Short mmCIF file of C-alpha atoms in Angstrom, two decimals:
data_model
loop_
_atom_site.label_atom_id
_atom_site.label_comp_id
_atom_site.label_asym_id
_atom_site.label_seq_id
_atom_site.Cartn_x
_atom_site.Cartn_y
_atom_site.Cartn_z
CA MET A 1 -0.03 0.02 0.01
CA TYR A 2 0.93 3.63 -0.41
CA LEU A 3 1.22 6.50 2.12
CA GLU A 4 1.48 10.19 1.23
CA LEU A 5 4.15 11.97 3.19
CA SER A 6 3.85 15.48 1.82
CA TYR A 7 2.05 18.31 3.65
CA VAL A 8 -0.76 20.40 2.10
CA VAL A 9 0.65 23.59 0.50
CA GLY A 10 -0.91 26.72 1.92
CA PRO A 11 -0.10 30.18 3.32
CA GLY A 12 0.73 28.82 6.77
CA ALA A 13 3.63 26.67 5.66
CA SER A 14 6.38 29.23 5.08
CA TYR A 15 10.10 28.95 5.90
CA PRO A 16 11.17 31.75 8.36
CA ASP A 17 11.96 35.12 6.73
CA SER A 18 10.61 33.88 3.41
CA PRO A 19 7.62 35.06 1.31
CA PRO A 20 4.53 33.18 2.38
CA ASP A 21 2.59 31.25 -0.25
CA VAL A 22 -0.50 32.87 -1.73
CA ILE A 23 -3.28 30.76 -3.17
CA GLN A 24 -5.44 33.26 -5.09
CA PRO A 25 -8.90 32.44 -6.45
CA VAL A 26 -9.26 33.70 -10.08
CA GLU A 27 -12.69 32.43 -11.10
CA ARG A 28 -15.32 31.13 -8.72
CA THR A 29 -18.63 29.40 -9.61
CA ALA A 30 -20.03 30.92 -6.41
CA ASN A 31 -19.56 34.32 -8.03
CA GLY A 32 -21.24 33.29 -11.27
CA ASP A 33 -18.08 32.30 -13.14
CA GLY A 34 -18.16 29.15 -15.36
CA ALA A 35 -15.44 27.33 -13.41
CA ASN A 36 -13.17 27.52 -10.35
CA THR A 37 -9.60 28.43 -11.16
CA THR A 38 -6.65 29.42 -9.00
CA LEU A 39 -3.31 31.20 -9.22
CA VAL A 40 -0.46 30.17 -6.99
CA HIS A 41 2.50 32.18 -5.73
CA HIS A 42 4.87 29.66 -4.26
CA PHE A 43 8.35 30.03 -2.75
CA LEU A 44 10.10 26.77 -3.53
CA HIS A 45 11.37 26.34 0.03
CA ASN A 46 7.99 26.52 1.74
CA GLY A 47 6.41 23.23 2.64
CA THR A 48 7.61 19.79 1.57
CA HIS A 49 10.22 20.31 -1.04
CA VAL A 50 13.47 19.00 -2.58
CA ASP A 51 16.67 21.00 -2.78
CA THR A 52 19.01 20.26 -5.69
CA PRO A 53 22.72 20.99 -5.88
CA PHE A 54 21.98 24.33 -7.71
CA HIS A 55 20.52 25.73 -4.43
CA PHE A 56 24.05 26.33 -3.06
CA ASP A 57 26.41 25.36 -5.94
CA PRO A 58 26.39 27.65 -8.96
CA ARG A 59 27.46 24.75 -11.15
CA GLY A 60 25.11 22.29 -9.56
CA ALA A 61 22.17 20.62 -11.34
CA PRO A 62 18.77 22.30 -11.27
CA ILE A 63 15.64 20.13 -10.75
CA ASP A 64 14.79 19.66 -14.44
CA ALA A 65 18.29 18.47 -15.28
CA LEU A 66 17.79 15.36 -13.21
CA PRO A 67 16.28 12.23 -14.78
CA ILE A 68 13.12 10.73 -13.24
CA GLU A 69 15.12 7.80 -11.94
CA ALA A 70 16.79 10.20 -9.50
CA PHE A 71 13.52 10.51 -7.61
CA ILE A 72 12.74 6.86 -7.05
CA PHE A 73 14.38 4.87 -4.25
CA HIS A 74 14.39 1.10 -3.90
CA SER A 75 16.19 0.79 -0.51
CA PRO A 76 14.89 3.56 1.67
CA LEU A 77 15.86 3.47 5.36
CA LEU A 78 13.95 5.15 8.18
CA VAL A 79 15.92 6.05 11.36
CA GLU A 80 14.22 7.24 14.51
CA VAL A 81 16.39 9.92 16.19
CA PRO A 82 14.24 11.65 18.89
CA LYS A 83 15.40 15.22 19.37
CA ALA A 84 14.55 18.06 21.73
CA PRO A 85 14.10 21.57 20.28
CA GLY A 86 17.37 23.00 19.05
CA GLU A 87 19.30 19.79 19.50
CA PRO A 88 21.08 18.85 16.21
CA VAL A 89 21.44 15.40 14.67
CA THR A 90 24.94 14.03 15.00
CA PRO A 91 26.83 11.21 13.27
CA GLU A 92 26.49 9.06 16.38
CA ASP A 93 22.68 9.35 16.12
CA LEU A 94 22.76 7.95 12.61
CA ALA A 95 24.97 4.89 13.15
CA ARG A 96 22.17 2.36 12.97
CA GLY A 97 20.41 0.28 10.39
CA ASP A 98 21.69 -0.91 7.08
CA LEU A 99 23.20 2.42 6.06
CA ALA A 100 25.60 0.86 3.57
CA ASN A 101 22.77 -0.27 1.33
CA ALA A 102 20.32 2.67 1.77
CA ASP A 103 19.66 4.80 -1.31
CA ALA A 104 17.43 7.18 0.68
CA LEU A 105 17.78 8.04 4.34
CA LEU A 106 14.69 9.21 6.21
CA VAL A 107 15.52 10.92 9.49
CA ARG A 108 12.60 11.17 11.96
CA THR A 109 13.26 13.31 15.04
CA GLY A 110 9.61 13.61 16.20
CA PHE A 111 9.44 17.27 15.02
CA ASP A 112 6.56 16.36 12.79
CA ALA A 113 4.38 16.31 15.95
CA LEU A 114 5.14 20.03 16.52
CA ARG A 115 4.09 21.19 13.10
CA ASP A 116 0.53 21.76 14.10
CA THR A 117 0.95 22.11 17.87
CA ASP A 118 3.89 24.44 18.33
CA ARG A 119 4.43 26.35 15.11
CA ALA A 120 7.08 28.68 16.53
CA ALA A 121 9.25 25.88 17.73
CA TYR A 122 8.76 23.95 14.53
CA ARG A 123 9.93 26.96 12.48
CA VAL A 124 13.00 28.14 14.34
CA LEU A 125 14.06 25.42 16.86
CA TYR A 126 14.14 22.42 14.48
CA PRO A 127 17.22 20.19 14.89
CA GLY A 128 19.15 20.39 11.66
CA PHE A 129 22.31 18.33 11.10
CA THR A 130 25.79 19.09 12.50
CA VAL A 131 28.32 19.52 9.67
CA GLU A 132 29.89 16.25 10.80
CA ALA A 133 26.49 14.50 10.40
CA ALA A 134 26.07 16.05 6.92
CA ARG A 135 29.55 14.82 5.87
CA PHE A 136 28.77 11.36 7.34
CA ILE A 137 25.52 11.18 5.22
CA ARG A 138 27.19 12.48 2.14
CA ASP A 139 29.77 9.77 2.25
CA LEU A 140 27.36 6.81 2.61
CA PRO A 141 28.14 4.57 -0.31
CA ARG A 142 24.82 4.20 -2.06
CA LEU A 143 22.87 7.19 -0.76
CA ARG A 144 21.12 9.55 -3.21
CA ALA A 145 18.74 11.48 -0.92
CA VAL A 146 18.13 12.44 2.65
CA ALA A 147 14.63 13.25 3.94
CA MET A 148 13.73 14.71 7.28
CA ASP A 149 10.74 15.67 9.45
CA PHE A 150 11.94 19.26 9.95
CA LEU A 151 12.40 22.36 7.86
CA SER A 152 15.99 22.30 6.75
CA VAL A 153 19.28 20.41 6.93
CA ASP A 154 20.87 23.48 8.55
CA GLY A 155 19.45 24.61 11.93
CA TYR A 156 17.86 28.08 11.76
CA VAL A 157 20.48 29.74 13.98
CA SER A 158 23.41 27.40 13.21
CA GLY A 159 22.78 27.74 9.50
CA HIS A 160 23.03 31.53 9.63
CA ARG A 161 26.21 31.32 11.71
CA SER A 162 27.97 28.65 9.65
CA GLY A 163 27.09 29.89 6.21
CA TYR A 164 24.80 26.90 5.71
CA ALA A 165 27.56 24.41 6.24
CA ALA A 166 25.34 21.30 6.20
CA HIS A 167 23.79 22.37 2.82
CA HIS A 168 27.25 22.91 1.40
CA ALA A 169 28.53 19.54 2.71
CA LEU A 170 25.59 17.72 1.12
CA LEU A 171 25.23 19.65 -2.14
CA ASP A 172 28.54 21.05 -3.31
CA ALA A 173 30.30 19.01 -6.00
CA ASP A 174 33.73 19.46 -4.44
CA ALA A 175 32.73 18.66 -0.85
CA SER A 176 33.11 14.91 -1.26
CA THR A 177 34.15 12.24 -3.74
CA ARG A 178 30.53 11.05 -3.60
CA PRO A 179 27.88 12.75 -5.81
CA PRO A 180 25.71 15.52 -4.26
CA LEU A 181 22.48 14.36 -2.59
CA LEU A 182 18.89 15.47 -2.93
CA LEU A 183 17.57 17.06 0.24
CA ILE A 184 13.91 16.41 0.97
CA GLU A 185 12.83 18.80 3.68
CA ASP A 186 9.71 19.20 5.80
CA VAL A 187 8.40 15.65 5.24
CA ASN A 188 5.60 14.09 7.31
CA LEU A 189 7.31 10.90 8.51
CA ALA A 190 4.76 10.10 11.26
CA PRO A 191 2.73 7.74 8.98
CA LEU A 192 5.77 5.42 8.65
CA ARG A 193 5.83 4.54 12.33
CA GLY A 194 5.60 0.73 12.62
CA ARG A 195 5.69 0.23 8.88
CA THR A 196 8.13 -1.61 6.68
CA LEU A 197 9.22 0.54 3.77
CA ARG A 198 9.58 -1.00 0.32
CA ARG A 199 10.07 1.97 -2.04
CA LEU A 200 10.00 5.75 -1.95
CA PHE A 201 8.78 8.03 -4.72
CA ALA A 202 9.66 11.72 -4.36
CA LEU A 203 8.10 13.34 -7.43
CA PRO A 204 8.99 17.04 -7.75
CA LEU A 205 7.31 19.53 -10.05
CA ARG A 206 9.44 19.94 -13.18
CA PHE A 207 10.35 23.61 -12.96
CA HIS A 208 12.90 24.67 -15.59
CA GLY A 209 16.17 25.81 -14.14
CA ALA A 210 14.96 25.82 -10.52
CA GLU A 211 17.13 25.16 -7.52
CA ALA A 212 14.31 23.25 -5.71
CA ALA A 213 10.72 22.10 -6.22
CA PRO A 214 7.68 21.17 -4.24
CA VAL A 215 7.65 17.42 -4.07
CA ALA A 216 4.97 14.74 -3.66
CA VAL A 217 6.48 12.11 -1.40
CA LEU A 218 4.89 8.69 -1.55
CA ALA A 219 5.97 5.65 0.46
CA GLU A 220 5.20 2.13 -0.68
CA VAL A 221 4.96 0.00 2.49
CA GLU A 222 4.21 -3.58 3.30
CA GLY A 223 0.57 -4.43 4.19
CA MET B 1 11.69 -1.13 -13.67
CA THR B 2 11.20 0.87 -16.87
CA LEU B 3 10.13 4.49 -16.14
CA TYR B 4 8.42 7.08 -18.26
CA ASP B 5 8.28 10.70 -17.20
CA ILE B 6 5.03 11.96 -18.78
CA SER B 7 5.14 15.46 -17.26
CA MET B 8 5.69 18.75 -19.02
CA ARG B 9 8.59 21.00 -18.09
CA LEU B 10 7.20 24.15 -16.44
CA HIS B 11 8.69 27.38 -17.88
CA PRO B 12 7.82 30.83 -19.13
CA GLY B 13 6.50 30.57 -22.69
CA MET B 14 5.43 26.97 -22.37
CA LEU B 15 2.30 25.62 -23.95
CA GLY B 16 -0.80 27.05 -22.30
CA TRP B 17 -4.23 28.58 -22.97
CA PRO B 18 -4.23 31.70 -25.15
CA SER B 19 -6.10 33.55 -22.40
CA GLY B 20 -3.87 32.52 -19.55
CA GLY B 21 -0.35 33.53 -18.53
CA SER B 22 2.44 31.07 -18.39
CA PRO B 23 4.56 30.30 -15.28
CA GLU B 24 6.88 33.08 -14.05
CA GLN B 25 9.98 32.66 -11.98
CA SER B 26 11.37 35.34 -9.71
CA TRP B 27 14.60 35.06 -7.80
CA GLU B 28 14.57 35.88 -4.09
CA GLU B 29 18.33 35.16 -3.84
CA ARG B 30 21.07 34.50 -6.34
CA LEU B 31 24.53 33.22 -5.81
CA ASP B 32 25.77 35.32 -8.72
CA ARG B 33 24.45 38.46 -6.93
CA GLY B 34 26.66 37.63 -3.95
CA GLN B 35 23.80 36.20 -1.91
CA VAL B 36 24.03 32.94 0.15
CA SER B 37 21.93 30.71 -2.13
CA ASN B 38 19.81 30.39 -5.21
CA ALA B 39 16.24 30.66 -4.10
CA SER B 40 13.22 31.32 -6.33
CA SER B 41 9.46 31.81 -6.24
CA TRP B 42 7.05 30.78 -8.98
CA ARG B 43 3.76 32.20 -9.99
CA LEU B 44 1.58 29.82 -11.97
CA SER B 45 -1.97 28.73 -12.65
CA SER B 46 -3.34 25.68 -10.93
CA HIS B 47 -3.84 24.39 -14.50
CA ALA B 48 -0.33 24.97 -15.77
CA GLY B 49 1.41 22.10 -17.58
CA THR B 50 0.66 18.59 -16.52
CA HIS B 51 -2.11 18.90 -13.90
CA VAL B 52 -4.96 17.23 -12.14
CA ASP B 53 -8.57 18.64 -12.08
CA ALA B 54 -10.67 17.68 -9.07
CA PRO B 55 -14.48 17.77 -9.18
CA ALA B 56 -14.53 21.27 -7.63
CA HIS B 57 -13.11 22.68 -10.87
CA PHE B 58 -16.66 22.78 -12.35
CA ILE B 59 -18.96 21.28 -9.73
CA GLN B 60 -20.14 23.50 -6.89
CA GLY B 61 -19.56 21.63 -3.68
CA GLY B 62 -17.45 19.00 -5.51
CA ALA B 63 -14.33 17.55 -3.89
CA LEU B 64 -11.31 19.83 -3.71
CA LEU B 65 -7.99 18.44 -4.79
CA SER B 66 -6.79 18.01 -1.22
CA GLU B 67 -9.88 15.83 -0.67
CA VAL B 68 -9.34 13.37 -3.51
CA PRO B 69 -8.01 10.17 -2.03
CA LEU B 70 -4.46 9.15 -2.79
CA ASP B 71 -5.52 5.75 -4.11
CA LEU B 72 -6.88 7.34 -7.26
CA PHE B 73 -3.44 8.74 -8.15
CA VAL B 74 -1.38 5.59 -7.78
CA GLY B 75 -1.98 2.16 -9.23
CA PRO B 76 -2.58 0.18 -12.41
CA CYS B 77 -3.28 2.25 -15.50
CA THR B 78 -4.20 1.53 -19.12
CA VAL B 79 -2.90 3.71 -21.95
CA VAL B 80 -4.91 3.46 -25.18
CA GLU B 81 -4.17 5.01 -28.51
CA VAL B 82 -6.64 6.69 -30.92
CA ALA B 83 -5.63 6.77 -34.55
CA ASP B 84 -4.48 10.04 -36.07
CA GLU B 85 -7.52 10.18 -38.42
CA PHE B 86 -9.84 10.93 -35.47
CA GLU B 87 -10.17 14.65 -34.68
CA ARG B 88 -12.35 14.07 -31.68
CA ILE B 89 -13.15 11.13 -29.40
CA ASP B 90 -16.82 10.32 -29.53
CA CYS B 91 -18.86 7.34 -28.34
CA GLY B 92 -18.06 5.41 -31.56
CA VAL B 93 -14.32 5.83 -31.00
CA VAL B 94 -14.69 4.60 -27.41
CA GLU B 95 -16.71 1.57 -28.56
CA SER B 96 -14.18 0.78 -31.25
CA LEU B 97 -11.49 0.38 -28.57
CA ALA B 98 -13.45 -2.50 -26.97
CA LEU B 99 -12.22 -1.41 -23.59
CA ALA B 100 -14.47 -3.74 -21.66
CA ARG B 101 -13.35 -6.80 -23.52
CA PRO B 102 -12.12 -9.50 -21.05
CA ASP B 103 -8.40 -10.32 -21.25
CA ALA B 104 -6.92 -13.66 -22.35
CA ARG B 105 -7.72 -15.16 -18.97
CA GLY B 106 -11.30 -13.94 -19.05
CA ALA B 107 -10.82 -11.28 -16.41
CA LYS B 108 -12.67 -7.97 -16.72
CA PRO B 109 -10.25 -5.17 -17.36
CA ASP B 110 -9.51 -2.58 -14.61
CA LEU B 111 -10.29 0.73 -16.25
CA ALA B 112 -10.17 2.86 -13.09
CA ARG B 113 -7.14 4.78 -14.49
CA LEU B 114 -7.32 5.30 -18.22
CA ILE B 115 -5.11 7.54 -20.43
CA PHE B 116 -5.74 8.46 -24.10
CA LYS B 117 -2.95 9.00 -26.50
CA THR B 118 -4.07 10.82 -29.67
CA SER B 119 -2.57 12.75 -32.54
CA ASN B 120 -1.90 15.49 -30.00
CA SER B 121 1.22 13.55 -29.00
CA ARG B 122 2.65 13.61 -32.49
CA ARG B 123 1.37 17.01 -33.74
CA ARG B 124 0.92 19.35 -30.73
CA ILE B 125 2.29 18.53 -27.28
CA GLY B 126 5.90 19.18 -28.33
CA ARG B 127 5.15 22.74 -29.43
CA ASN B 128 4.84 25.83 -27.30
CA ALA B 129 2.32 27.40 -29.63
CA PHE B 130 -1.32 26.70 -28.74
CA ASP B 131 -3.19 24.67 -31.40
CA PRO B 132 -7.01 24.98 -31.08
CA SER B 133 -7.61 21.93 -33.28
CA PHE B 134 -6.50 19.54 -30.45
CA VAL B 135 -8.20 16.19 -30.06
CA ALA B 136 -10.54 15.89 -26.95
CA PHE B 137 -13.67 14.16 -25.88
CA MET B 138 -17.26 14.64 -26.98
CA PRO B 139 -19.74 14.49 -23.99
CA ASP B 140 -21.18 11.12 -25.07
CA ALA B 141 -17.70 9.60 -24.92
CA ALA B 142 -17.13 11.09 -21.48
CA LYS B 143 -20.43 9.58 -20.25
CA ALA B 144 -19.48 6.18 -21.79
CA LEU B 145 -16.18 6.26 -20.02
CA VAL B 146 -17.90 6.98 -16.65
CA GLY B 147 -20.10 3.97 -17.39
CA LEU B 148 -17.07 1.81 -17.94
CA GLY B 149 -15.79 2.53 -14.47
CA VAL B 150 -13.13 5.10 -15.23
CA ARG B 151 -12.15 7.10 -12.09
CA LEU B 152 -9.21 9.00 -13.44
CA LEU B 153 -9.01 10.02 -17.15
CA GLY B 154 -5.91 11.33 -18.81
CA ILE B 155 -5.33 13.09 -22.15
CA ASP B 156 -2.27 14.40 -24.05
CA TYR B 157 -3.29 18.08 -24.38
CA LEU B 158 -4.66 20.94 -22.33
CA SER B 159 -8.27 19.90 -21.97
CA VAL B 160 -10.67 16.95 -22.07
CA ASP B 161 -13.15 19.36 -23.87
CA LEU B 162 -12.78 20.41 -27.43
CA PHE B 163 -11.75 24.05 -27.90
CA GLY B 164 -14.56 26.58 -28.23
CA ASN B 165 -17.27 24.79 -26.30
CA ASP B 166 -17.64 27.13 -23.38
CA SER B 167 -20.10 24.93 -21.57
CA TYR B 168 -17.33 22.31 -21.03
CA PRO B 169 -19.65 19.28 -21.25
CA ALA B 170 -16.95 16.61 -21.05
CA HIS B 171 -15.50 18.23 -17.91
CA ARG B 172 -18.99 18.39 -16.38
CA ALA B 173 -19.88 14.77 -17.27
CA LEU B 174 -16.62 13.50 -15.79
CA LEU B 175 -16.27 15.80 -12.69
CA GLY B 176 -19.91 15.51 -11.95
CA ALA B 177 -19.51 11.70 -11.71
CA GLY B 178 -16.51 12.15 -9.34
CA VAL B 179 -13.92 11.32 -12.04
CA ALA B 180 -10.60 13.17 -11.69
CA ILE B 181 -8.93 14.50 -14.83
CA LEU B 182 -5.27 14.46 -15.78
CA GLU B 183 -4.46 16.95 -18.57
CA CYS B 184 -1.41 17.89 -20.61
CA LEU B 185 0.48 14.58 -20.54
CA ASP B 186 3.55 14.07 -22.63
CA LEU B 187 2.99 10.54 -24.04
CA ARG B 188 5.41 10.80 -26.98
CA ALA B 189 7.65 7.99 -25.66
CA VAL B 190 4.77 5.82 -24.37
CA ALA B 191 3.18 2.90 -26.27
CA PRO B 192 -0.36 1.72 -25.53
CA GLY B 193 -0.50 -0.95 -22.85
CA ARG B 194 -0.71 -1.67 -19.08
CA TYR B 195 1.43 0.34 -16.67
CA GLN B 196 1.61 1.51 -13.06
CA LEU B 197 0.79 5.23 -12.72
CA ALA B 198 1.72 7.78 -10.11
CA CYS B 199 0.46 11.33 -10.73
CA LEU B 200 0.79 13.19 -7.52
CA PRO B 201 -0.52 16.73 -7.64
CA LEU B 202 0.69 19.54 -5.40
CA ARG B 203 -1.80 19.34 -2.52
CA LEU B 204 -2.78 23.05 -2.76
CA GLU B 205 -5.02 24.14 0.15
CA GLY B 206 -8.53 24.87 -1.03
CA SER B 207 -7.72 24.42 -4.76
CA GLU B 208 -9.75 22.78 -7.51
CA ALA B 209 -6.61 21.65 -9.44
CA ALA B 210 -2.84 21.64 -9.28
CA PRO B 211 0.25 20.87 -11.38
CA ALA B 212 1.49 17.27 -10.92
CA ARG B 213 4.51 15.15 -11.73
CA ALA B 214 3.19 12.10 -13.49
CA ILE B 215 5.11 8.91 -14.21
CA LEU B 216 4.33 5.45 -15.69
CA TRP B 217 6.37 2.43 -15.04
CA THR B 218 6.43 -1.33 -15.69
CA ASN B 219 7.95 -3.60 -13.13
#
């Protein structure tokens, strides 16, 4: 069976200091128009989205340069790493499971529970990865993507201070001998609790030349 | 696993309605302006490029896109081809495809997800210029497909309705029966047959439609 792991896109789901999304009715049957139509203003880093190397590396690939195979994962691995607000994910947290064979790593800290209950904490006190954790992830031998139940691979404060060191470690071509990864941020990993993952589909909108895209994340699970 | 990406690339100047604007990108940050990242915003119609229409597009009180169950968007799918000589899909064309014919083992075909490949794939979908002569459905064909158990119907151009019919009868017949619509598919590399489909739309809050990334695969 399949589980949808993306959040609904709406004005409430903005990354801090970023333009909020606007979903603007254009035609409405209730106003006598023939149909309902809508115009969307969407910042690519609001809501569930994927970052590509072009987000931080000027020579990195934009979203539409990646083949569709890049978004389908046959050996996804979920790791549970409970975290308190502001506490980053470290390499020691991640040393579990069959990391050597994983092509997608899904890191669940429990922050998904705060998205609706404590919006302020969810937006600015999310864990992020230490730069050491980012390097550890980047060097995993078969990994192509890392997904997480919080807003960004860099903590809100630590990212500003470090010049987004975790993003650079995961995305820059020259940061590792391994290829850059896809970063799938703000994913709802709660539905995977107690499930056995088979495959993961992360289907981004195909924006030309974009550094990121909203992504529909779909898990195929047993049962 | 053989994969087919059947989604249009979203860009300014792409194929779209003559009346509507195409997607626009604006950069909030640029590395080549000395800023910390590349970060952009996009402005686009909920009907831009490859997209899903939910019943609320035409039906007052119909399901919004965020209310359409996931099951509809993922699962077995049949792609059928209509010969180039047909300029529209009417009831006779649907009958000629013998869609309800049992398979070799006598099983009734699953038509819940059905995609039509037409001359649009060869003549129109690869061009940015809008072509009003595109192939689409007559209302009797739409009703026949509802009767065959179709729950998600796909087509290789901008609309399931022929251009110029402002009452949108095919949309109304389909959406009124709770059928979701998948429009603007790029099927140029796809042969008729049985596939698995995933066409996950952006779950836009309160919206009647949204762009989607759609793929077909065979295991």
